[in-house]
């Protein structure tokens, strides 16, 4: 029987020059942080995870040392308790799945059910470009084989100035690409950065925007209201033909259970690196399918998080697309995946997961050593 013998958590920082100005953050980002979790067993194998900062995990290592890493449901329960009392420690779950795959010799997508060994991607942009530049970017995505693109709206008045200006950028994209791309919109109203005190849209605001998005045949509108307004989300879903999506920063699985039961969203977007890990979000994939709710994870962390969400989506889910954070030049695959030897590379808008045991992660040890903080 394999036994866990050590757990190591390290933090890393990549300087960003030029800075990345994310649509949801009025402050240009000068660096990109990554937390790496390594779980080793008594035969020298190592499982790798990444995501949130693992705050509060220190001091709880003894709850895992000596345990079989494949006892994933047991470990999930312990992590759920730690995450309740402290921070979100779900990268540990990803590392345990990676290690379990290496023990069994199977890729995680197959361990999760083996529905598919690849996922279709949508290109997830992050920068608020002017209308013409947004349309240029959309054309590049088409050339690379992506079937869909997500356009960001301003999170507050510090962006393009108003949702009407955001609509102008979206209209430019639709005029340029026609029906060659499915288009999604992230309204950026579900949460704010700590220093941003701008109020989210009201229901009437969101409904007005939804009517504009209907004219442009938008596939979904994401986070159109503050995260707590589930009743507003449900009413909005009933009032528009545009799918309502959300949940990327939801902290508890039971909240997703309620969202699914209430049909508050048409699309749920948990991220295994931020809530529930693979073990918990697997439950949501099944619940959503039975309720007729689309399950397609958020994945704006790094390549390790993208891979973990992709394995779950391929193995147990049935999503039409998975989020692929990618907005050159400000958000390149190389920046996003700096902890890895080679950044992930899509093939004509597909991410192929292959036969490598576990999650298929290969870390760039020299880069990690140089960026460690």
mmCIF file of C-alpha atoms in Angstrom:
data_model
loop_
_atom_site.group_PDB
_atom_site.id
_atom_site.type_symbol
_atom_site.label_atom_id
_atom_site.label_comp_id
_atom_site.label_asym_id
_atom_site.label_seq_id
_atom_site.Cartn_x
_atom_site.Cartn_y
_atom_site.Cartn_z
ATOM 1 C CA UNK A 1 0.000 0.000 0.000
ATOM 2 C CA UNK A 2 1.290 3.447 -0.944
ATOM 3 C CA UNK A 3 1.646 5.872 1.965
ATOM 4 C CA UNK A 4 2.063 9.642 2.010
ATOM 5 C CA UNK A 5 5.436 10.560 3.523
ATOM 6 C CA UNK A 6 5.736 14.298 2.872
ATOM 7 C CA UNK A 7 3.839 17.401 1.769
ATOM 8 C CA UNK A 8 5.642 20.482 0.466
ATOM 9 C CA UNK A 9 4.089 23.855 -0.328
ATOM 10 C CA UNK A 10 6.062 26.578 -2.131
ATOM 11 C CA UNK A 11 5.112 30.018 -3.445
ATOM 12 C CA UNK A 12 6.432 31.614 -6.631
ATOM 13 C CA UNK A 13 6.250 35.006 -8.346
ATOM 14 C CA UNK A 14 6.809 35.816 -12.018
ATOM 15 C CA UNK A 15 7.451 39.530 -12.767
ATOM 16 C CA UNK A 16 5.234 40.813 -15.588
ATOM 17 C CA UNK A 17 6.831 43.362 -17.892
ATOM 18 C CA UNK A 18 4.795 44.771 -19.503
ATOM 19 C CA UNK A 19 2.132 44.595 -16.832
ATOM 20 C CA UNK A 20 -1.149 42.731 -17.380
ATOM 21 C CA UNK A 21 -4.206 44.961 -16.998
ATOM 22 C CA UNK A 22 -7.049 42.542 -16.318
ATOM 23 C CA UNK A 23 -10.593 43.681 -17.044
ATOM 24 C CA UNK A 24 -11.681 42.789 -13.498
ATOM 25 C CA UNK A 25 -8.823 44.666 -11.822
ATOM 26 C CA UNK A 26 -8.279 48.411 -12.172
ATOM 27 C CA UNK A 27 -4.666 48.037 -11.041
ATOM 28 C CA UNK A 28 -2.186 46.752 -13.645
ATOM 29 C CA UNK A 29 -0.691 43.471 -12.456
ATOM 30 C CA UNK A 30 3.081 43.634 -12.096
ATOM 31 C CA UNK A 31 3.531 39.952 -11.213
ATOM 32 C CA UNK A 32 1.810 36.569 -11.368
ATOM 33 C CA UNK A 33 1.889 34.327 -8.301
ATOM 34 C CA UNK A 34 1.633 30.551 -8.163
ATOM 35 C CA UNK A 35 1.442 28.131 -5.232
ATOM 36 C CA UNK A 36 2.790 24.620 -5.845
ATOM 37 C CA UNK A 37 1.750 21.654 -3.694
ATOM 38 C CA UNK A 38 3.763 18.416 -3.803
ATOM 39 C CA UNK A 39 2.636 15.210 -2.123
ATOM 40 C CA UNK A 40 5.179 12.355 -2.063
ATOM 41 C CA UNK A 41 4.638 8.706 -1.265
ATOM 42 C CA UNK A 42 6.957 6.073 0.196
ATOM 43 C CA UNK A 43 7.964 4.827 -3.267
ATOM 44 C CA UNK A 44 9.241 8.213 -4.442
ATOM 45 C CA UNK A 45 6.266 9.262 -6.548
ATOM 46 C CA UNK A 46 5.119 12.868 -6.438
ATOM 47 C CA UNK A 47 1.682 14.371 -6.979
ATOM 48 C CA UNK A 48 1.416 18.038 -7.984
ATOM 49 C CA UNK A 49 -1.324 20.598 -7.495
ATOM 50 C CA UNK A 50 -1.696 24.358 -7.752
ATOM 51 C CA UNK A 51 -4.339 27.009 -7.140
ATOM 52 C CA UNK A 52 -5.142 28.981 -4.017
ATOM 53 C CA UNK A 53 -2.541 29.913 -1.380
ATOM 54 C CA UNK A 54 -3.176 26.957 0.993
ATOM 55 C CA UNK A 55 -3.556 29.338 3.925
ATOM 56 C CA UNK A 56 -4.228 27.434 7.116
ATOM 57 C CA UNK A 57 -2.966 24.090 5.863
ATOM 58 C CA UNK A 58 0.268 24.332 7.852
ATOM 59 C CA UNK A 59 -0.050 22.292 11.014
ATOM 60 C CA UNK A 60 -2.472 19.786 9.494
ATOM 61 C CA UNK A 61 0.073 17.682 7.596
ATOM 62 C CA UNK A 62 -0.246 14.906 10.190
ATOM 63 C CA UNK A 63 -3.832 14.341 9.024
ATOM 64 C CA UNK A 64 -2.426 13.034 5.733
ATOM 65 C CA UNK A 65 1.033 11.634 6.502
ATOM 66 C CA UNK A 66 0.899 7.843 6.633
ATOM 67 C CA UNK A 67 -2.405 7.678 4.749
ATOM 68 C CA UNK A 68 -2.948 6.008 1.385
ATOM 69 C CA UNK A 69 -3.170 8.877 -1.157
ATOM 70 C CA UNK A 70 -5.855 6.963 -3.068
ATOM 71 C CA UNK A 71 -8.343 7.360 -0.212
ATOM 72 C CA UNK A 72 -9.606 10.449 -1.992
ATOM 73 C CA UNK A 73 -13.046 10.676 -0.393
ATOM 74 C CA UNK A 74 -11.518 10.551 3.092
ATOM 75 C CA UNK A 75 -9.037 13.260 2.184
ATOM 76 C CA UNK A 76 -11.821 15.362 0.659
ATOM 77 C CA UNK A 77 -13.686 15.369 3.966
ATOM 78 C CA UNK A 78 -10.591 16.503 5.861
ATOM 79 C CA UNK A 79 -9.884 19.242 3.312
ATOM 80 C CA UNK A 80 -13.488 20.433 3.488
ATOM 81 C CA UNK A 81 -13.102 20.923 7.245
ATOM 82 C CA UNK A 82 -9.758 22.716 6.873
ATOM 83 C CA UNK A 83 -11.208 24.969 4.175
ATOM 84 C CA UNK A 84 -14.167 25.839 6.413
ATOM 85 C CA UNK A 85 -11.942 26.903 9.299
ATOM 86 C CA UNK A 86 -9.116 28.476 7.277
ATOM 87 C CA UNK A 87 -8.419 29.104 3.585
ATOM 88 C CA UNK A 88 -9.214 27.227 0.402
ATOM 89 C CA UNK A 89 -6.791 24.302 0.402
ATOM 90 C CA UNK A 90 -8.141 22.450 -2.634
ATOM 91 C CA UNK A 91 -4.802 22.298 -4.528
ATOM 92 C CA UNK A 92 -4.038 19.440 -2.132
ATOM 93 C CA UNK A 93 -6.887 17.464 -3.687
ATOM 94 C CA UNK A 94 -5.431 18.005 -7.165
ATOM 95 C CA UNK A 95 -2.044 16.739 -5.996
ATOM 96 C CA UNK A 96 -3.674 13.641 -4.504
ATOM 97 C CA UNK A 97 -5.440 12.857 -7.782
ATOM 98 C CA UNK A 98 -2.192 13.358 -9.678
ATOM 99 C CA UNK A 99 -0.369 11.018 -7.292
ATOM 100 C CA UNK A 100 -3.178 8.451 -7.406
ATOM 101 C CA UNK A 101 -2.943 8.414 -11.192
ATOM 102 C CA UNK A 102 0.790 7.812 -11.001
ATOM 103 C CA UNK A 103 0.238 4.938 -8.571
ATOM 104 C CA UNK A 104 -2.371 3.283 -10.791
ATOM 105 C CA UNK A 105 -0.686 4.197 -14.082
ATOM 106 C CA UNK A 106 -3.827 5.901 -15.392
ATOM 107 C CA UNK A 107 -4.584 9.457 -16.525
ATOM 108 C CA UNK A 108 -7.062 11.235 -14.274
ATOM 109 C CA UNK A 109 -9.622 11.671 -17.074
ATOM 110 C CA UNK A 110 -9.926 7.893 -17.297
ATOM 111 C CA UNK A 111 -10.065 7.453 -13.506
ATOM 112 C CA UNK A 112 -13.001 9.887 -13.500
ATOM 113 C CA UNK A 113 -15.056 7.919 -16.013
ATOM 114 C CA UNK A 114 -13.270 8.168 -19.328
ATOM 115 C CA UNK A 115 -15.970 9.968 -21.306
ATOM 116 C CA UNK A 116 -13.296 11.608 -23.485
ATOM 117 C CA UNK A 117 -9.547 12.210 -23.638
ATOM 118 C CA UNK A 118 -9.782 15.807 -24.881
ATOM 119 C CA UNK A 119 -11.875 18.927 -24.411
ATOM 120 C CA UNK A 120 -13.077 21.641 -26.775
ATOM 121 C CA UNK A 121 -11.898 25.068 -25.663
ATOM 122 C CA UNK A 122 -13.161 28.608 -25.760
ATOM 123 C CA UNK A 123 -10.588 31.395 -25.870
ATOM 124 C CA UNK A 124 -11.017 33.467 -22.728
ATOM 125 C CA UNK A 125 -9.787 37.027 -23.215
ATOM 126 C CA UNK A 126 -8.840 39.248 -20.301
ATOM 127 C CA UNK A 127 -7.963 42.685 -21.668
ATOM 128 C CA UNK A 128 -10.348 45.577 -22.400
ATOM 129 C CA UNK A 129 -9.272 46.452 -25.936
ATOM 130 C CA UNK A 130 -10.912 49.047 -28.148
ATOM 131 C CA UNK A 131 -13.583 47.730 -30.548
ATOM 132 C CA UNK A 132 -11.313 47.327 -33.562
ATOM 133 C CA UNK A 133 -8.585 45.584 -31.541
ATOM 134 C CA UNK A 134 -11.163 43.230 -29.994
ATOM 135 C CA UNK A 135 -12.332 42.285 -33.474
ATOM 136 C CA UNK A 136 -8.719 41.707 -34.549
ATOM 137 C CA UNK A 137 -8.218 39.363 -31.615
ATOM 138 C CA UNK A 138 -11.381 37.472 -32.509
ATOM 139 C CA UNK A 139 -10.086 36.904 -36.024
ATOM 140 C CA UNK A 140 -6.845 35.508 -34.620
ATOM 141 C CA UNK A 141 -8.823 33.063 -32.484
ATOM 142 C CA UNK A 142 -10.691 31.883 -35.569
ATOM 143 C CA UNK A 143 -7.397 31.354 -37.406
ATOM 144 C CA UNK A 144 -6.190 29.178 -34.516
ATOM 145 C CA UNK A 145 -9.294 26.993 -34.630
ATOM 146 C CA UNK A 146 -11.230 28.152 -31.552
ATOM 147 C CA UNK A 147 -15.004 27.712 -31.846
ATOM 148 C CA UNK A 148 -15.853 30.337 -29.213
ATOM 149 C CA UNK A 149 -14.536 33.442 -27.458
ATOM 150 C CA UNK A 150 -15.356 35.174 -24.188
ATOM 151 C CA UNK A 151 -15.359 38.978 -24.200
ATOM 152 C CA UNK A 152 -14.904 40.830 -20.909
ATOM 153 C CA UNK A 153 -16.974 43.794 -19.862
ATOM 154 C CA UNK A 154 -15.670 46.418 -17.456
ATOM 155 C CA UNK A 155 -15.927 45.494 -13.786
ATOM 156 C CA UNK A 156 -16.517 49.152 -12.874
ATOM 157 C CA UNK A 157 -16.431 52.640 -14.355
ATOM 158 C CA UNK A 158 -12.644 52.379 -14.420
ATOM 159 C CA UNK A 159 -12.854 50.206 -17.541
ATOM 160 C CA UNK A 160 -14.368 51.358 -20.831
ATOM 161 C CA UNK A 161 -16.636 53.729 -18.896
ATOM 162 C CA UNK A 162 -20.028 52.060 -19.205
ATOM 163 C CA UNK A 163 -21.749 48.886 -20.346
ATOM 164 C CA UNK A 164 -22.829 50.758 -23.469
ATOM 165 C CA UNK A 165 -19.174 51.139 -24.450
ATOM 166 C CA UNK A 166 -18.683 47.439 -23.739
ATOM 167 C CA UNK A 167 -21.587 46.658 -26.091
ATOM 168 C CA UNK A 168 -19.880 48.704 -28.816
ATOM 169 C CA UNK A 169 -16.780 46.495 -28.516
ATOM 170 C CA UNK A 170 -18.944 43.386 -28.671
ATOM 171 C CA UNK A 171 -20.824 44.695 -31.721
ATOM 172 C CA UNK A 172 -17.507 45.236 -33.489
ATOM 173 C CA UNK A 173 -16.524 41.624 -32.844
ATOM 174 C CA UNK A 174 -19.843 40.246 -34.101
ATOM 175 C CA UNK A 175 -19.741 42.469 -37.194
ATOM 176 C CA UNK A 176 -16.250 41.240 -38.034
ATOM 177 C CA UNK A 177 -16.639 37.496 -37.408
ATOM 178 C CA UNK A 178 -20.317 36.903 -38.166
ATOM 179 C CA UNK A 179 -21.335 33.425 -37.027
ATOM 180 C CA UNK A 180 -17.807 31.975 -37.168
ATOM 181 C CA UNK A 181 -17.485 32.236 -33.378
ATOM 182 C CA UNK A 182 -19.836 31.598 -30.506
ATOM 183 C CA UNK A 183 -19.514 34.634 -28.238
ATOM 184 C CA UNK A 184 -19.830 34.722 -24.459
ATOM 185 C CA UNK A 185 -19.726 37.797 -22.240
ATOM 186 C CA UNK A 186 -18.313 38.070 -18.721
ATOM 187 C CA UNK A 187 -20.176 40.992 -17.162
ATOM 188 C CA UNK A 188 -17.806 41.064 -14.145
ATOM 189 C CA UNK A 189 -20.563 41.957 -11.658
ATOM 190 C CA UNK A 190 -20.348 38.958 -9.322
ATOM 191 C CA UNK A 191 -17.457 40.159 -7.167
ATOM 192 C CA UNK A 192 -14.933 42.977 -6.785
ATOM 193 C CA UNK A 193 -11.279 43.353 -5.943
ATOM 194 C CA UNK A 194 -10.829 44.530 -2.322
ATOM 195 C CA UNK A 195 -10.241 48.177 -3.254
ATOM 196 C CA UNK A 196 -13.115 48.443 -5.767
ATOM 197 C CA UNK A 197 -16.252 49.745 -4.028
ATOM 198 C CA UNK A 198 -18.310 50.192 -7.208
ATOM 199 C CA UNK A 199 -21.798 48.712 -6.855
ATOM 200 C CA UNK A 200 -22.842 45.823 -9.089
ATOM 201 C CA UNK A 201 -25.655 46.159 -11.593
ATOM 202 C CA UNK A 202 -29.264 46.051 -10.468
ATOM 203 C CA UNK A 203 -31.677 43.518 -11.929
ATOM 204 C CA UNK A 204 -33.052 46.182 -14.292
ATOM 205 C CA UNK A 205 -29.520 47.027 -15.465
ATOM 206 C CA UNK A 206 -28.760 43.378 -16.146
ATOM 207 C CA UNK A 207 -32.063 42.840 -17.970
ATOM 208 C CA UNK A 208 -31.402 45.844 -20.203
ATOM 209 C CA UNK A 209 -27.960 44.475 -21.059
ATOM 210 C CA UNK A 210 -29.420 41.010 -21.657
ATOM 211 C CA UNK A 211 -31.806 42.431 -24.258
ATOM 212 C CA UNK A 212 -28.835 43.954 -26.072
ATOM 213 C CA UNK A 213 -26.965 40.650 -25.911
ATOM 214 C CA UNK A 214 -29.942 38.811 -27.389
ATOM 215 C CA UNK A 215 -29.616 40.949 -30.515
ATOM 216 C CA UNK A 216 -25.996 39.802 -30.867
ATOM 217 C CA UNK A 217 -26.802 36.092 -30.353
ATOM 218 C CA UNK A 218 -24.592 35.783 -27.255
ATOM 219 C CA UNK A 219 -24.168 32.237 -25.944
ATOM 220 C CA UNK A 220 -24.067 33.200 -22.253
ATOM 221 C CA UNK A 221 -23.762 36.241 -19.996
ATOM 222 C CA UNK A 222 -21.596 35.538 -16.977
ATOM 223 C CA UNK A 223 -21.855 37.055 -13.487
ATOM 224 C CA UNK A 224 -24.475 39.694 -14.456
ATOM 225 C CA UNK A 225 -25.487 40.319 -10.825
ATOM 226 C CA UNK A 226 -23.814 40.283 -7.430
ATOM 227 C CA UNK A 227 -23.023 36.715 -6.375
ATOM 228 C CA UNK A 228 -25.604 36.571 -3.572
ATOM 229 C CA UNK A 229 -28.556 37.486 -5.786
ATOM 230 C CA UNK A 230 -29.613 33.992 -6.815
ATOM 231 C CA UNK A 231 -33.261 35.003 -7.098
ATOM 232 C CA UNK A 232 -32.251 37.809 -9.456
ATOM 233 C CA UNK A 233 -30.228 35.349 -11.532
ATOM 234 C CA UNK A 234 -33.202 32.997 -11.783
ATOM 235 C CA UNK A 235 -35.539 35.811 -12.800
ATOM 236 C CA UNK A 236 -33.008 36.987 -15.369
ATOM 237 C CA UNK A 237 -32.723 33.476 -16.793
ATOM 238 C CA UNK A 238 -36.502 33.348 -17.171
ATOM 239 C CA UNK A 239 -36.605 36.787 -18.800
ATOM 240 C CA UNK A 240 -33.985 36.305 -21.524
ATOM 241 C CA UNK A 241 -32.948 33.726 -24.098
ATOM 242 C CA UNK A 242 -29.295 34.304 -23.180
ATOM 243 C CA UNK A 243 -27.915 31.635 -20.818
ATOM 244 C CA UNK A 244 -26.973 32.924 -17.359
ATOM 245 C CA UNK A 245 -23.610 31.683 -16.068
ATOM 246 C CA UNK A 246 -21.733 32.089 -12.807
ATOM 247 C CA UNK A 247 -20.223 30.675 -9.668
ATOM 248 C CA UNK A 248 -16.491 30.941 -10.358
ATOM 249 C CA UNK A 249 -15.690 32.228 -6.852
ATOM 250 C CA UNK A 250 -18.376 30.317 -4.942
ATOM 251 C CA UNK A 251 -16.731 28.845 -1.862
ATOM 252 C CA UNK A 252 -19.019 25.981 -0.804
ATOM 253 C CA UNK A 253 -20.373 22.994 -2.689
ATOM 254 C CA UNK A 254 -23.734 23.262 -0.963
ATOM 255 C CA UNK A 255 -24.184 26.686 -2.554
ATOM 256 C CA UNK A 256 -23.864 25.045 -5.958
ATOM 257 C CA UNK A 257 -26.356 22.392 -4.865
ATOM 258 C CA UNK A 258 -28.859 25.142 -4.096
ATOM 259 C CA UNK A 259 -28.064 26.959 -7.353
ATOM 260 C CA UNK A 260 -28.735 23.767 -9.316
ATOM 261 C CA UNK A 261 -31.921 22.905 -7.421
ATOM 262 C CA UNK A 262 -33.277 26.437 -7.843
ATOM 263 C CA UNK A 263 -32.193 26.566 -11.518
ATOM 264 C CA UNK A 264 -30.687 29.952 -10.637
ATOM 265 C CA UNK A 265 -28.049 29.601 -13.378
ATOM 266 C CA UNK A 266 -28.144 27.901 -16.752
ATOM 267 C CA UNK A 267 -24.371 27.358 -16.547
ATOM 268 C CA UNK A 268 -22.311 26.682 -13.408
ATOM 269 C CA UNK A 269 -18.587 27.447 -13.384
ATOM 270 C CA UNK A 270 -16.818 25.962 -10.344
ATOM 271 C CA UNK A 271 -13.013 25.793 -10.437
ATOM 272 C CA UNK A 272 -11.467 22.657 -8.927
ATOM 273 C CA UNK A 273 -8.462 24.701 -7.767
ATOM 274 C CA UNK A 274 -10.731 27.020 -5.740
ATOM 275 C CA UNK A 275 -13.707 24.974 -4.511
ATOM 276 C CA UNK A 276 -14.092 21.293 -3.746
ATOM 277 C CA UNK A 277 -11.142 20.033 -5.730
ATOM 278 C CA UNK A 278 -11.722 17.356 -8.342
ATOM 279 C CA UNK A 279 -13.366 15.125 -5.730
ATOM 280 C CA UNK A 280 -16.020 17.669 -4.798
ATOM 281 C CA UNK A 281 -16.647 19.128 -8.245
ATOM 282 C CA UNK A 282 -17.177 15.643 -9.639
ATOM 283 C CA UNK A 283 -20.393 15.629 -7.604
ATOM 284 C CA UNK A 284 -21.468 18.875 -9.241
ATOM 285 C CA UNK A 285 -20.869 17.520 -12.736
ATOM 286 C CA UNK A 286 -23.336 14.707 -12.035
ATOM 287 C CA UNK A 287 -25.895 16.937 -10.287
ATOM 288 C CA UNK A 288 -25.803 19.495 -13.079
ATOM 289 C CA UNK A 289 -26.246 16.914 -15.823
ATOM 290 C CA UNK A 290 -29.287 15.398 -14.124
ATOM 291 C CA UNK A 291 -30.837 18.857 -13.698
ATOM 292 C CA UNK A 292 -30.158 20.005 -17.254
ATOM 293 C CA UNK A 293 -27.666 22.649 -16.104
ATOM 294 C CA UNK A 294 -24.452 23.117 -18.058
ATOM 295 C CA UNK A 295 -21.201 22.367 -16.170
ATOM 296 C CA UNK A 296 -18.110 24.080 -17.544
ATOM 297 C CA UNK A 297 -15.401 25.102 -15.060
ATOM 298 C CA UNK A 298 -13.705 28.431 -14.580
ATOM 299 C CA UNK A 299 -9.963 27.905 -15.047
ATOM 300 C CA UNK A 300 -8.150 31.233 -14.726
ATOM 301 C CA UNK A 301 -5.254 30.073 -12.535
ATOM 302 C CA UNK A 302 -2.289 28.524 -14.374
ATOM 303 C CA UNK A 303 -1.682 25.514 -16.611
ATOM 304 C CA UNK A 304 -1.904 23.107 -13.683
ATOM 305 C CA UNK A 305 -5.389 24.400 -12.871
ATOM 306 C CA UNK A 306 -6.381 24.288 -16.538
ATOM 307 C CA UNK A 307 -5.273 20.643 -16.719
ATOM 308 C CA UNK A 308 -7.126 19.659 -13.555
ATOM 309 C CA UNK A 309 -10.369 21.237 -14.762
ATOM 310 C CA UNK A 310 -9.872 19.699 -18.193
ATOM 311 C CA UNK A 311 -9.440 16.170 -16.792
ATOM 312 C CA UNK A 312 -12.658 16.493 -14.798
ATOM 313 C CA UNK A 313 -14.562 17.953 -17.746
ATOM 314 C CA UNK A 314 -13.305 15.265 -20.135
ATOM 315 C CA UNK A 315 -13.676 12.356 -17.743
ATOM 316 C CA UNK A 316 -16.996 13.061 -16.057
ATOM 317 C CA UNK A 317 -18.537 16.157 -17.625
ATOM 318 C CA UNK A 318 -20.061 16.900 -20.990
ATOM 319 C CA UNK A 319 -19.332 20.588 -21.583
ATOM 320 C CA UNK A 320 -19.475 22.098 -25.066
ATOM 321 C CA UNK A 321 -16.375 24.184 -24.210
ATOM 322 C CA UNK A 322 -13.845 24.655 -21.401
ATOM 323 C CA UNK A 323 -12.287 28.002 -20.500
ATOM 324 C CA UNK A 324 -8.773 28.518 -21.896
ATOM 325 C CA UNK A 325 -7.193 31.739 -20.534
ATOM 326 C CA UNK A 326 -5.369 33.121 -23.536
ATOM 327 C CA UNK A 327 -5.040 36.734 -24.698
ATOM 328 C CA UNK A 328 -1.770 37.460 -26.459
ATOM 329 C CA UNK A 329 0.427 39.320 -25.937
ATOM 330 C CA UNK A 330 -0.558 40.363 -22.411
ATOM 331 C CA UNK A 331 -1.689 36.887 -21.320
ATOM 332 C CA UNK A 332 0.320 34.322 -23.240
ATOM 333 C CA UNK A 333 0.495 30.583 -22.671
ATOM 334 C CA UNK A 334 4.109 31.084 -21.588
ATOM 335 C CA UNK A 335 3.177 33.560 -18.849
ATOM 336 C CA UNK A 336 0.182 31.548 -17.706
ATOM 337 C CA UNK A 337 2.085 28.259 -17.442
ATOM 338 C CA UNK A 338 5.478 29.394 -16.194
ATOM 339 C CA UNK A 339 5.706 26.687 -13.478
ATOM 340 C CA UNK A 340 5.712 24.009 -16.199
ATOM 341 C CA UNK A 341 8.518 22.847 -18.493
ATOM 342 C CA UNK A 342 6.321 23.450 -21.526
ATOM 343 C CA UNK A 343 3.170 25.571 -21.624
ATOM 344 C CA UNK A 344 -0.034 23.874 -22.654
ATOM 345 C CA UNK A 345 -0.711 24.105 -26.374
ATOM 346 C CA UNK A 346 -4.113 23.707 -27.889
ATOM 347 C CA UNK A 347 -4.581 22.002 -31.252
ATOM 348 C CA UNK A 348 -7.181 23.763 -33.377
ATOM 349 C CA UNK A 349 -9.096 24.738 -30.269
ATOM 350 C CA UNK A 350 -8.813 21.334 -28.556
ATOM 351 C CA UNK A 351 -6.785 20.361 -25.485
ATOM 352 C CA UNK A 352 -5.671 16.751 -25.766
ATOM 353 C CA UNK A 353 -4.941 15.073 -22.425
ATOM 354 C CA UNK A 354 -3.127 11.950 -23.581
ATOM 355 C CA UNK A 355 -2.101 8.858 -21.653
ATOM 356 C CA UNK A 356 0.377 10.258 -19.119
ATOM 357 C CA UNK A 357 -0.454 8.966 -15.614
ATOM 358 C CA UNK A 358 -2.109 11.495 -13.316
ATOM 359 C CA UNK A 359 -2.616 15.025 -14.605
ATOM 360 C CA UNK A 360 0.380 15.007 -16.939
ATOM 361 C CA UNK A 361 2.222 17.860 -15.193
ATOM 362 C CA UNK A 362 5.976 18.338 -15.668
ATOM 363 C CA UNK A 363 7.381 21.157 -13.547
ATOM 364 C CA UNK A 364 10.195 23.476 -14.612
ATOM 365 C CA UNK A 365 12.369 23.106 -11.517
ATOM 366 C CA UNK A 366 14.877 25.767 -12.568
ATOM 367 C CA UNK A 367 12.154 28.326 -13.184
ATOM 368 C CA UNK A 368 10.510 27.467 -9.873
ATOM 369 C CA UNK A 369 13.804 27.862 -8.064
ATOM 370 C CA UNK A 370 14.343 31.273 -9.692
ATOM 371 C CA UNK A 371 10.829 32.529 -8.882
ATOM 372 C CA UNK A 372 10.472 31.161 -5.346
ATOM 373 C CA UNK A 373 9.435 33.689 -2.685
#
